[in-house]
Tab-separated table of C-alpha atoms and ligand atoms in Angstrom:
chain	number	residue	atom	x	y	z
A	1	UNK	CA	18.555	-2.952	-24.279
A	2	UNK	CA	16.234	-3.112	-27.277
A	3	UNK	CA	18.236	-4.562	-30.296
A	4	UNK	CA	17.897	-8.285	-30.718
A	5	UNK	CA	14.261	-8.463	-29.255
A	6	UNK	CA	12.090	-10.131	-31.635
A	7	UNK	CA	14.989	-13.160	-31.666
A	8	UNK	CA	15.025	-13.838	-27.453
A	9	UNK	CA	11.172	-13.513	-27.524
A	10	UNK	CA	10.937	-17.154	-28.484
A	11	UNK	CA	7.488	-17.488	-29.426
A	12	UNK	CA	6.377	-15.168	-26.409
A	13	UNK	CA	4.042	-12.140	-28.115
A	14	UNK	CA	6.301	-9.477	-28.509
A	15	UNK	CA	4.731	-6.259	-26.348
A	16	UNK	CA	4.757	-9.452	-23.455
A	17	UNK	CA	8.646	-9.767	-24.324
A	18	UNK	CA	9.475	-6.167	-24.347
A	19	UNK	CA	7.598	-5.211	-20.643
A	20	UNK	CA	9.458	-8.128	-19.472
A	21	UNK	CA	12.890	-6.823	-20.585
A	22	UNK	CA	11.980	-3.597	-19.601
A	23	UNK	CA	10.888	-4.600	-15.820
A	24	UNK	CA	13.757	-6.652	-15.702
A	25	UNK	CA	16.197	-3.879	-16.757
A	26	UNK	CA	14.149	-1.818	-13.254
A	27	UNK	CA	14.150	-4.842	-10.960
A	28	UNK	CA	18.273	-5.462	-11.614
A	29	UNK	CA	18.493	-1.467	-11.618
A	30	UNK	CA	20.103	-1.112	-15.277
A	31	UNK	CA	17.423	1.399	-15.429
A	32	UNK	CA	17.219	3.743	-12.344
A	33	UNK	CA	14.602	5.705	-10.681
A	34	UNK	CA	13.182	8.449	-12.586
A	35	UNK	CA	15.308	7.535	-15.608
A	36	UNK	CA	13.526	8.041	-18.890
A	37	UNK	CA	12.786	5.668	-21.686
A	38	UNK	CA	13.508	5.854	-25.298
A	39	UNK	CA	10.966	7.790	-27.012
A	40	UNK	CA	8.475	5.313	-29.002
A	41	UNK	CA	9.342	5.731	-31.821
A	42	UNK	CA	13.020	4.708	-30.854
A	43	UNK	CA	12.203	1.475	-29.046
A	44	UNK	CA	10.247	0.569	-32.323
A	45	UNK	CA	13.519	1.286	-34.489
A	46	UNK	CA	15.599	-0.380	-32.247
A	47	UNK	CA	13.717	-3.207	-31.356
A	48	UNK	CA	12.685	-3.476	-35.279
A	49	UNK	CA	8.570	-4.094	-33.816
A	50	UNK	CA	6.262	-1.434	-34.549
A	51	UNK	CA	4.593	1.451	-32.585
A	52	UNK	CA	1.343	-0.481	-31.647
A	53	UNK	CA	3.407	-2.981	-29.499
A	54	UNK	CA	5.770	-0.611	-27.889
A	55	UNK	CA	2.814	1.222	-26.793
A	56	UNK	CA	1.013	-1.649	-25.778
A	57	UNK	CA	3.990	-2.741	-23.325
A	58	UNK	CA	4.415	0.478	-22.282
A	59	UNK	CA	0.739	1.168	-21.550
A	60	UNK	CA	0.882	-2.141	-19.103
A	61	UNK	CA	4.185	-0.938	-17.237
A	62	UNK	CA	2.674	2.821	-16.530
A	63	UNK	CA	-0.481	0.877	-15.130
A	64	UNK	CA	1.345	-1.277	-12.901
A	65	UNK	CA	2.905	1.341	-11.638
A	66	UNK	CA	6.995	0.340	-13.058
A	67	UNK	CA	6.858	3.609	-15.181
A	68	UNK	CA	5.420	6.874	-14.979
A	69	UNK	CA	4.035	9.023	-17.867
A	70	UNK	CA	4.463	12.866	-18.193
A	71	UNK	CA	2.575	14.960	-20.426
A	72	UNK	CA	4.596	16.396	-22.580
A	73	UNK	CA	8.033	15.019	-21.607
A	74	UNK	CA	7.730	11.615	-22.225
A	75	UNK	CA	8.237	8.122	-20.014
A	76	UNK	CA	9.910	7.335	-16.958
A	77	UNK	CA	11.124	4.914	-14.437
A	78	UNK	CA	8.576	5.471	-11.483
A	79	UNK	CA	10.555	8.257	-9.053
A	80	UNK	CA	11.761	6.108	-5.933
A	81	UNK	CA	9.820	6.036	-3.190
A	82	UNK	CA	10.438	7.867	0.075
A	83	UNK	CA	12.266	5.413	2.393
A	84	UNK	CA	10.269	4.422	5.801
A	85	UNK	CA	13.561	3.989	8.610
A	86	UNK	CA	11.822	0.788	10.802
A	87	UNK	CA	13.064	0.362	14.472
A	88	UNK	CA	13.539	-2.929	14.760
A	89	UNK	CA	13.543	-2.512	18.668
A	90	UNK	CA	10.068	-1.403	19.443
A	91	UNK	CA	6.828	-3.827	19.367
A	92	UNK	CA	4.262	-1.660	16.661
A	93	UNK	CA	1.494	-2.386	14.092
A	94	UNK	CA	1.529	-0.432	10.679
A	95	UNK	CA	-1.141	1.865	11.665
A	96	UNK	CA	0.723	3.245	14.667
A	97	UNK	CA	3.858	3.879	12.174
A	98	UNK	CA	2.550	5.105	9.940
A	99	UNK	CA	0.443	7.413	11.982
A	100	UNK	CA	3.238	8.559	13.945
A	101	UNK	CA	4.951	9.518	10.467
A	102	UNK	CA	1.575	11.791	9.894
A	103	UNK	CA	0.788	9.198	6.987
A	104	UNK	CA	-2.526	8.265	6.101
A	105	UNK	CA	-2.908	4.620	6.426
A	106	UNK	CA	-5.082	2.184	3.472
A	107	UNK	CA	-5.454	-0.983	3.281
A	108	UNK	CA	-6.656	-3.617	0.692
A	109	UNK	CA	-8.440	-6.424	1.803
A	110	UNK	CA	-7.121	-9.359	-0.774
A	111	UNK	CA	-8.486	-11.855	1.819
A	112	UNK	CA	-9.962	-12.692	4.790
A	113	UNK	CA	-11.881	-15.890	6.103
A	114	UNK	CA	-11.958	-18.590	9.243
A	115	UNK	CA	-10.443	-21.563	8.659
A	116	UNK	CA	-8.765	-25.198	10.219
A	117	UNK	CA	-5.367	-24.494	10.752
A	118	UNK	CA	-2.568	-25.806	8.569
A	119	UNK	CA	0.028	-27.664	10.702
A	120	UNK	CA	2.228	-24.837	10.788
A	121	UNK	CA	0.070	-22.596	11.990
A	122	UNK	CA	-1.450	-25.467	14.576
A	123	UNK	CA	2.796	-25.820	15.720
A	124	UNK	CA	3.250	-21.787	15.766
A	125	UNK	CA	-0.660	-20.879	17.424
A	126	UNK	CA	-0.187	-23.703	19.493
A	127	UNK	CA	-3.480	-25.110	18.373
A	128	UNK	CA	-5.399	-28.112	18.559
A	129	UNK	CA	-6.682	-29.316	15.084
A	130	UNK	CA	-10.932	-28.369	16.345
A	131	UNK	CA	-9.883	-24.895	16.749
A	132	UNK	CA	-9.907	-22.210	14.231
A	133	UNK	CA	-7.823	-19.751	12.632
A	134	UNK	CA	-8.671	-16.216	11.163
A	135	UNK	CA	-6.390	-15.352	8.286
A	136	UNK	CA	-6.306	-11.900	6.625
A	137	UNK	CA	-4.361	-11.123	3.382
A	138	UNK	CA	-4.050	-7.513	3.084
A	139	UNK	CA	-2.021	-5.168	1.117
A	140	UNK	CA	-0.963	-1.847	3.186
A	141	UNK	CA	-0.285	1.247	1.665
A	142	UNK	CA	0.712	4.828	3.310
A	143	UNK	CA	-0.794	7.809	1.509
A	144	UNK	CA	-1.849	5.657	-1.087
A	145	UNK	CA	1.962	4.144	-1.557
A	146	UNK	CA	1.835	0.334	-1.265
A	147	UNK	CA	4.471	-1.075	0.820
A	148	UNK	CA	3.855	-4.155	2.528
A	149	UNK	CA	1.423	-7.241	2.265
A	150	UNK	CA	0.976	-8.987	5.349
A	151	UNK	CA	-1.123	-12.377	5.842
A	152	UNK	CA	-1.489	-12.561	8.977
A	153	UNK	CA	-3.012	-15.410	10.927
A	154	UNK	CA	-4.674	-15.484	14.423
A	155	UNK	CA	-6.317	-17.778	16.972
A	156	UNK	CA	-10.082	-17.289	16.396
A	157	UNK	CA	-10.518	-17.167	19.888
A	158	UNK	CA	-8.848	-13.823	19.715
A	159	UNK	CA	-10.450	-12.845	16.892
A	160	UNK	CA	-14.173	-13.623	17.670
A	161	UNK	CA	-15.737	-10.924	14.384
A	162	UNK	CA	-13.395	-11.190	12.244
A	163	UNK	CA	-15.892	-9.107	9.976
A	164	UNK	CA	-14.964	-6.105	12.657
A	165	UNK	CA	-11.261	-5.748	12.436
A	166	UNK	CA	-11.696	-2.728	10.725
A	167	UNK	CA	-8.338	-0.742	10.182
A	168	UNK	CA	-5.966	-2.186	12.495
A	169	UNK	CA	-5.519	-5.535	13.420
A	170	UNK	CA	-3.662	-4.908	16.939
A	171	UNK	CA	-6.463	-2.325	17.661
A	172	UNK	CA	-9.196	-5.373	17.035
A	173	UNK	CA	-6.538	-7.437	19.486
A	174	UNK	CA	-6.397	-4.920	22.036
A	175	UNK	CA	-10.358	-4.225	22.479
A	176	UNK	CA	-10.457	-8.067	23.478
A	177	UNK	CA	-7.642	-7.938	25.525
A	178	UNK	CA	-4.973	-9.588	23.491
A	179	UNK	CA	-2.245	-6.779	22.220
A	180	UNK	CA	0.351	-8.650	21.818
A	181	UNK	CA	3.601	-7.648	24.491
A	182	UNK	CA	6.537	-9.278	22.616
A	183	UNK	CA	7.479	-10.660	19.356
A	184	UNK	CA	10.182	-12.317	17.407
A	185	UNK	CA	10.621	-10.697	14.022
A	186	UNK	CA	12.743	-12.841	11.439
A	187	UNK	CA	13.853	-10.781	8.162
A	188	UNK	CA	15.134	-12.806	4.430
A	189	UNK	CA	15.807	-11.681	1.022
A	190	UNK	CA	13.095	-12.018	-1.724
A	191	UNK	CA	12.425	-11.176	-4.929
A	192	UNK	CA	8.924	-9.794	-5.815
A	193	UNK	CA	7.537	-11.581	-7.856
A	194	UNK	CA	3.757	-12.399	-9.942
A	195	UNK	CA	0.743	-10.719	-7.756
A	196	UNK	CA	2.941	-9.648	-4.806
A	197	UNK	CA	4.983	-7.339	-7.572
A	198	UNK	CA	2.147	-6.427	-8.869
A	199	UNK	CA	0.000	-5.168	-5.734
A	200	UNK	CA	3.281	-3.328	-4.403
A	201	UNK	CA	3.740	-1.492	-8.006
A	202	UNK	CA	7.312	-2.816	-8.324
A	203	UNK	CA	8.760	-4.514	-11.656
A	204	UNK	CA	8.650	-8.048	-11.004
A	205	UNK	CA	11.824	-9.475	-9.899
A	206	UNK	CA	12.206	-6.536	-7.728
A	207	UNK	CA	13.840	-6.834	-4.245
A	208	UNK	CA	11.966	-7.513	-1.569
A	209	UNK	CA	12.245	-8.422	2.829
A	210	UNK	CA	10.242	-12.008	4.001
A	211	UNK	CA	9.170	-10.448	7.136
A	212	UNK	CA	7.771	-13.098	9.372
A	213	UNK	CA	6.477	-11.957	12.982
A	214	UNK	CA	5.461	-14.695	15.575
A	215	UNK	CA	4.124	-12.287	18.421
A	216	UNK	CA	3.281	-13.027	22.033
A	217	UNK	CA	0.904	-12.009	25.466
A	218	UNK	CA	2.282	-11.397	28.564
A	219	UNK	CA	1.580	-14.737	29.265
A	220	UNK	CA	3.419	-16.700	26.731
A	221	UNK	CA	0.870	-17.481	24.728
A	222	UNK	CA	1.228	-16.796	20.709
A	223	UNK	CA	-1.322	-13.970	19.450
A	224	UNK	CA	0.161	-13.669	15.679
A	225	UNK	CA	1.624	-15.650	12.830
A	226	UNK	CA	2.070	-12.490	10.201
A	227	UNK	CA	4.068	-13.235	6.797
A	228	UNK	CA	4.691	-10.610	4.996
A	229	UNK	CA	6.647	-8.995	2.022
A	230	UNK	CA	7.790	-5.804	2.098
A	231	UNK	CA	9.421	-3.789	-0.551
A	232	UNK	CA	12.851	-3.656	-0.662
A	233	UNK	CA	13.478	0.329	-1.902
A	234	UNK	CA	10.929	1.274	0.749
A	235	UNK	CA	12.258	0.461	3.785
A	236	UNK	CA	15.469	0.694	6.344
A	237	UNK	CA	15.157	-1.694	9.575
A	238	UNK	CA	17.052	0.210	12.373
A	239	UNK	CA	18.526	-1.977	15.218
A	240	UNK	CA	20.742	-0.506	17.875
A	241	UNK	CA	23.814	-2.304	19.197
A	242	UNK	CA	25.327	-2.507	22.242
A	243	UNK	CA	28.948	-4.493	23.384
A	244	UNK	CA	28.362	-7.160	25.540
A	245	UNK	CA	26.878	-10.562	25.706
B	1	LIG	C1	2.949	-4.752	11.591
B	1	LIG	C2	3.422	-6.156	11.780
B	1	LIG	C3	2.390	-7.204	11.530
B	1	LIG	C4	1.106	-6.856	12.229
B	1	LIG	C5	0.659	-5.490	11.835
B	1	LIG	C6	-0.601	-5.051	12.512
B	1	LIG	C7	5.215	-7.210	10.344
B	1	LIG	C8	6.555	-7.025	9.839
B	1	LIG	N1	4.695	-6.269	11.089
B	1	LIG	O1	2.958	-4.370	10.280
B	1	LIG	O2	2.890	-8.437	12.017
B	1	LIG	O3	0.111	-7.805	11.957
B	1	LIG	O4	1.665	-4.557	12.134
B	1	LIG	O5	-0.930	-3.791	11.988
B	1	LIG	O6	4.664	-8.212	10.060
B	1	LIG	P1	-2.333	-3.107	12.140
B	1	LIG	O7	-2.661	-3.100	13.585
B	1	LIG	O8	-2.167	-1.788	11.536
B	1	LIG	O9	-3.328	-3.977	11.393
């Protein structure tokens, strides 16, 4: 894994190089969960650099969250995460899954703000251009695990303090009236990549679910247009099947 670094770095400084092969070798899964690393002093030999820029990489990967560091015993691939198994038949917000799993929800607020709506969001919201949207960036986490971040956007008119969501989104919904009664939930393939990798703690490349949820009142009317990214070794979606058309 390490021989032959200092000629693919190609002008890139070589501690950059070196995290990058190493997240790479998590996010394609040459190196598993909870696997250990080379001591130091071997990644130096091997990858002929010296001690000062192995640490350096190293130091970035255990602070992002890609490796862990034990006392004593050395460095390893962060342990995987415990899975979270989805039902993919049941209308719910984080903060009631979560709860119900006895996990303590947390979110990060990466942003939030009232805005014109782009014309997607007009199309989905079934807007007119002089209305307003609330979006909300926000990176969830379950005792203290990130998992998910969701930007969600919703008709202003639904959302009338957006300062006062507070924890849960479809709570804030509900107190006005507008829990949403039906959605349509579409799931792709991603890889995690830049800030999103970051913020979940995952090397980047890592796989990841495009979660998008267009949700709906009784009425018909759209309450949310939520894209999200999940992470890919945290969760199972659950559907059941029956025969018949
Ligand atoms: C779920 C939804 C999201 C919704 C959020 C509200 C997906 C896949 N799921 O995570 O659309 O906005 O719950 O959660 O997007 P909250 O009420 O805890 O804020």
């Amino acid at each position: 894994l390490f021989a032959g670094i200092r000629e693919t770095a190609r002008g890139q400084p070589l501690y950059l190089h070196l995290r990058r092969t190493i997240e790479e070798a998590v996010g394609n899964g040459l190196l598993g969960p909870g696997d250990a690393l080379p001591s130091e002093r071997d990644i130096a030999v091997q990858a002929d650099i010296s001690r000062v820029t192995v640490r350096k990489a190293v130091r970035d990967l255990v602070e992002s969250g890609v490796l862990v560091q034990r006392h004593g015993s050395g460095t390893f691939v962060a342990p995987r995460v415990e899975r979270v198994e989805q039902s993919l038949s049941r209308l719910t917000s984080f903060t009631e899954d979560m709860a119900r799993r006895g996990k303590a929800v947390t979110s990060q607020w990466l942003d939030r703000g009232v805005f014109t709506p782009s014309p997607d969001e007009m199309m989905v919201l079934g807007l007119s251009a002089r209305e307003l949207v609330v979006r909300m960036a926000r990176l969830r986490m379950a005792d203290g695990t990130p998992l998910a971040i969701e930007r969600a956007c919703v008709s202003a008119s639904m959302l009338p303090e957006p300062g006062l969501i507070g924890a849960s989104l479809y709570a804030a919904l509900g107190k006005g009236g507008y829990r949403p009664v039906r959605a349509v939930q579409r799931i792709s393939a991603a890889n995690l990549t830049g800030q999103d990798a970051e913020l979940l703690k995952v090397a980047a490349g890592a796989a990841g679910l495009r979660i998008e949820r267009i949700s709906y009142l009784a009425s018909g009317r759209v309450v949310e247009f939520t894209r999200s990214v999940y992470r890919g070794d945290a969760y199972d979606f659950v559907a059941e099947l029956r025969l018949g058309g």
